[in-house]
PDB file of C-alpha atoms in Angstrom:
ATOM      1  CA  UNK B1443     100.252   1.486 -45.969  1.00 58.00           C
ATOM      2  CA  UNK B1444      97.462  -0.394 -45.824  1.00 66.00           C
ATOM      3  CA  UNK B1445      97.765  -1.282 -49.584  1.00 65.00           C
ATOM      4  CA  UNK B1446     101.667  -2.751 -48.830  1.00 71.00           C
ATOM      5  CA  UNK B1447      99.991  -4.549 -46.216  1.00 73.00           C
ATOM      6  CA  UNK B1448      97.058  -6.152 -48.703  1.00 73.00           C
ATOM      7  CA  UNK B1449      99.358  -7.428 -51.154  1.00 74.00           C
ATOM      8  CA  UNK B1450      99.844 -10.651 -49.388  1.00 78.00           C
ATOM      9  CA  UNK B1451      96.689 -11.113 -48.391  1.00 79.00           C
ATOM     10  CA  UNK B1452      95.179 -11.460 -51.686  1.00 75.00           C
ATOM     11  CA  UNK B1453      97.647 -13.525 -53.051  1.00 79.00           C
ATOM     12  CA  UNK B1454     100.045 -10.982 -55.097  1.00 75.00           C
ATOM     13  CA  UNK B1455     104.033 -10.954 -55.036  1.00 78.00           C
ATOM     14  CA  UNK B1456     106.129  -8.202 -55.057  1.00 78.00           C
ATOM     15  CA  UNK B1457     107.081  -7.976 -59.131  1.00 81.00           C
ATOM     16  CA  UNK B1458     107.222  -5.439 -61.582  1.00 83.00           C
ATOM     17  CA  UNK B1459     103.794  -4.953 -61.984  1.00 78.00           C
ATOM     18  CA  UNK B1460     103.234  -4.012 -57.886  1.00 77.00           C
ATOM     19  CA  UNK B1461     106.414  -2.006 -58.193  1.00 79.00           C
ATOM     20  CA  UNK B1462     104.758   0.327 -60.386  1.00 80.00           C
ATOM     21  CA  UNK B1463     101.534   0.209 -58.622  1.00 79.00           C
ATOM     22  CA  UNK B1464     103.665   1.075 -55.329  1.00 80.00           C
ATOM     23  CA  UNK B1465     104.708   3.755 -57.097  1.00 82.00           C
ATOM     24  CA  UNK B1466     101.387   5.420 -57.399  1.00 82.00           C
ATOM     25  CA  UNK B1467      99.962   4.699 -53.934  1.00 81.00           C
ATOM     26  CA  UNK B1468     101.381   7.791 -52.853  1.00 81.00           C
ATOM     27  CA  UNK B1469      99.437  10.317 -55.455  1.00 83.00           C
ATOM     28  CA  UNK B1470      96.488   8.410 -55.417  1.00 83.00           C
ATOM     29  CA  UNK B1471      96.119   7.931 -51.423  1.00 82.00           C
ATOM     30  CA  UNK B1472      97.102  11.551 -50.614  1.00 87.00           C
ATOM     31  CA  UNK B1473      94.725  13.357 -52.687  1.00 87.00           C
ATOM     32  CA  UNK B1474      91.503  12.991 -50.656  1.00 88.00           C
ATOM     33  CA  UNK B1475      92.750  14.075 -47.697  1.00 89.00           C
ATOM     34  CA  UNK B1476      94.889  16.830 -49.215  1.00 91.00           C
ATOM     35  CA  UNK B1477      91.548  18.387 -50.500  1.00 90.00           C
ATOM     36  CA  UNK B1478      89.939  18.038 -47.433  1.00 89.00           C
ATOM     37  CA  UNK B1479      92.363  19.639 -45.630  1.00 89.00           C
ATOM     38  CA  UNK B1480      92.795  22.296 -47.894  1.00 90.00           C
ATOM     39  CA  UNK B1481      89.252  23.163 -46.785  1.00 90.00           C
ATOM     40  CA  UNK B1482      89.778  22.872 -43.129  1.00 89.00           C
ATOM     41  CA  UNK B1483      92.835  25.337 -43.470  1.00 88.00           C
ATOM     42  CA  UNK B1484      90.345  27.686 -45.498  1.00 88.00           C
ATOM     43  CA  UNK B1485      87.608  27.880 -42.776  1.00 87.00           C
ATOM     44  CA  UNK B1486      89.503  30.895 -40.556  1.00 82.00           C
ATOM     45  CA  UNK B1487      91.327  30.754 -37.313  1.00 84.00           C
ATOM     46  CA  UNK B1488      88.267  31.994 -35.185  1.00 88.00           C
ATOM     47  CA  UNK B1489      86.402  28.431 -35.391  1.00 89.00           C
ATOM     48  CA  UNK B1490      87.650  25.635 -33.067  1.00 88.00           C
ATOM     49  CA  UNK B1491      88.559  22.272 -34.303  1.00 87.00           C
ATOM     50  CA  UNK B1492      85.504  20.757 -35.037  1.00 88.00           C
ATOM     51  CA  UNK B1493      83.653  23.665 -36.413  1.00 90.00           C
ATOM     52  CA  UNK B1494      86.567  24.077 -38.778  1.00 90.00           C
ATOM     53  CA  UNK B1495      85.947  20.310 -39.872  1.00 88.00           C
ATOM     54  CA  UNK B1496      83.164  21.093 -40.526  1.00 90.00           C
ATOM     55  CA  UNK B1497      83.925  23.496 -42.844  1.00 90.00           C
ATOM     56  CA  UNK B1498      86.199  21.405 -45.005  1.00 89.00           C
ATOM     57  CA  UNK B1499      83.676  18.170 -45.081  1.00 90.00           C
ATOM     58  CA  UNK B1500      80.882  20.798 -46.476  1.00 92.00           C
ATOM     59  CA  UNK B1501      83.026  22.528 -48.834  1.00 91.00           C
ATOM     60  CA  UNK B1502      84.972  19.622 -49.932  1.00 91.00           C
ATOM     61  CA  UNK B1503      82.918  16.516 -49.104  1.00 89.00           C
ATOM     62  CA  UNK B1504      80.783  15.627 -51.561  1.00 92.00           C
ATOM     63  CA  UNK B1505      83.446  16.410 -54.365  1.00 92.00           C
ATOM     64  CA  UNK B1506      85.898  14.465 -52.751  1.00 92.00           C
ATOM     65  CA  UNK B1507      83.296  11.386 -52.349  1.00 92.00           C
ATOM     66  CA  UNK B1508      82.416  11.784 -55.745  1.00 94.00           C
ATOM     67  CA  UNK B1509      85.843  11.683 -56.945  1.00 93.00           C
ATOM     68  CA  UNK B1510      86.859   8.552 -55.033  1.00 93.00           C
ATOM     69  CA  UNK B1511      82.843   7.134 -56.846  1.00 95.00           C
ATOM     70  CA  UNK B1512      84.400   8.034 -60.844  1.00 96.00           C
ATOM     71  CA  UNK B1513      87.947   6.938 -60.067  1.00 93.00           C
ATOM     72  CA  UNK B1514      86.486   3.194 -58.566  1.00 94.00           C
ATOM     73  CA  UNK B1515      84.123   3.148 -61.311  1.00 95.00           C
ATOM     74  CA  UNK B1516      86.854   4.036 -64.449  1.00 94.00           C
ATOM     75  CA  UNK B1517      89.266   1.531 -62.976  1.00 93.00           C
ATOM     76  CA  UNK B1518      86.472  -1.091 -63.037  1.00 93.00           C
ATOM     77  CA  UNK B1519      86.258  -0.911 -66.639  1.00 94.00           C
ATOM     78  CA  UNK B1520      89.983  -2.180 -66.059  1.00 92.00           C
ATOM     79  CA  UNK B1521      89.136  -5.636 -65.387  1.00 90.00           C
ATOM     80  CA  UNK B1522      87.201  -6.196 -68.849  1.00 92.00           C
ATOM     81  CA  UNK B1523      90.650  -5.716 -70.345  1.00 92.00           C
ATOM     82  CA  UNK B1524      92.845  -8.930 -71.997  1.00 92.00           C
ATOM     83  CA  UNK B1525      96.154  -7.713 -70.739  1.00 91.00           C
ATOM     84  CA  UNK B1526      96.703  -8.776 -66.941  1.00 87.00           C
ATOM     85  CA  UNK B1527      98.839  -5.675 -65.665  1.00 87.00           C
ATOM     86  CA  UNK B1528      95.845  -3.695 -66.830  1.00 90.00           C
ATOM     87  CA  UNK B1529      93.516  -5.933 -64.654  1.00 91.00           C
ATOM     88  CA  UNK B1530      95.635  -5.622 -61.590  1.00 87.00           C
ATOM     89  CA  UNK B1531      96.522  -1.951 -62.448  1.00 88.00           C
ATOM     90  CA  UNK B1532      92.457  -1.480 -62.025  1.00 91.00           C
ATOM     91  CA  UNK B1533      92.238  -4.125 -58.873  1.00 88.00           C
ATOM     92  CA  UNK B1534      94.871  -1.880 -57.486  1.00 88.00           C
ATOM     93  CA  UNK B1535      93.249   1.426 -57.846  1.00 90.00           C
ATOM     94  CA  UNK B1536      89.996   0.081 -56.578  1.00 91.00           C
ATOM     95  CA  UNK B1537      91.689  -0.822 -53.357  1.00 87.00           C
ATOM     96  CA  UNK B1538      93.588   2.538 -52.850  1.00 88.00           C
ATOM     97  CA  UNK B1539      90.887   4.478 -53.417  1.00 92.00           C
ATOM     98  CA  UNK B1540      88.550   2.508 -51.160  1.00 91.00           C
ATOM     99  CA  UNK B1541      91.142   2.457 -48.403  1.00 87.00           C
ATOM    100  CA  UNK B1542      92.234   6.840 -49.128  1.00 89.00           C
ATOM    101  CA  UNK B1543      88.908   7.964 -48.932  1.00 91.00           C
ATOM    102  CA  UNK B1544      87.675   5.640 -45.879  1.00 89.00           C
ATOM    103  CA  UNK B1545      91.074   7.124 -44.135  1.00 86.00           C
ATOM    104  CA  UNK B1546      90.238  10.833 -44.933  1.00 87.00           C
ATOM    105  CA  UNK B1547      86.572  10.509 -44.129  1.00 86.00           C
ATOM    106  CA  UNK B1548      86.651   8.536 -40.755  1.00 86.00           C
ATOM    107  CA  UNK B1549      90.100   8.631 -39.301  1.00 85.00           C
ATOM    108  CA  UNK B1550      90.883  12.419 -40.646  1.00 81.00           C
ATOM    109  CA  UNK B1551      87.842  13.750 -39.750  1.00 71.00           C
ATOM    110  CA  UNK B1552      87.090  13.328 -36.369  1.00 62.00           C
TER     111      UNK B1552
END
């Protein structure tokens, strides 16, 4: 949703490339939240909400953050491509992953 609002701000128009990118938004943006919630659910029902979230962050926080960093690093290499599609796709991945990790760690965690 944040990326969809960012499209006009960065000067993109909805075209063929952006339509293809929007299909991938769901998979890229849900990944970090799902991993944190999976660890949250495995914390046990005997703990309160804050303890369960702390367990989720302890178990998966480093892995999720590392995954986001490596994905952003890999996508940044697409900026060196000759084809515009790959340059835009790399920029798209960077923005989506940044928003996804930001939302998962800041708004989901508390």
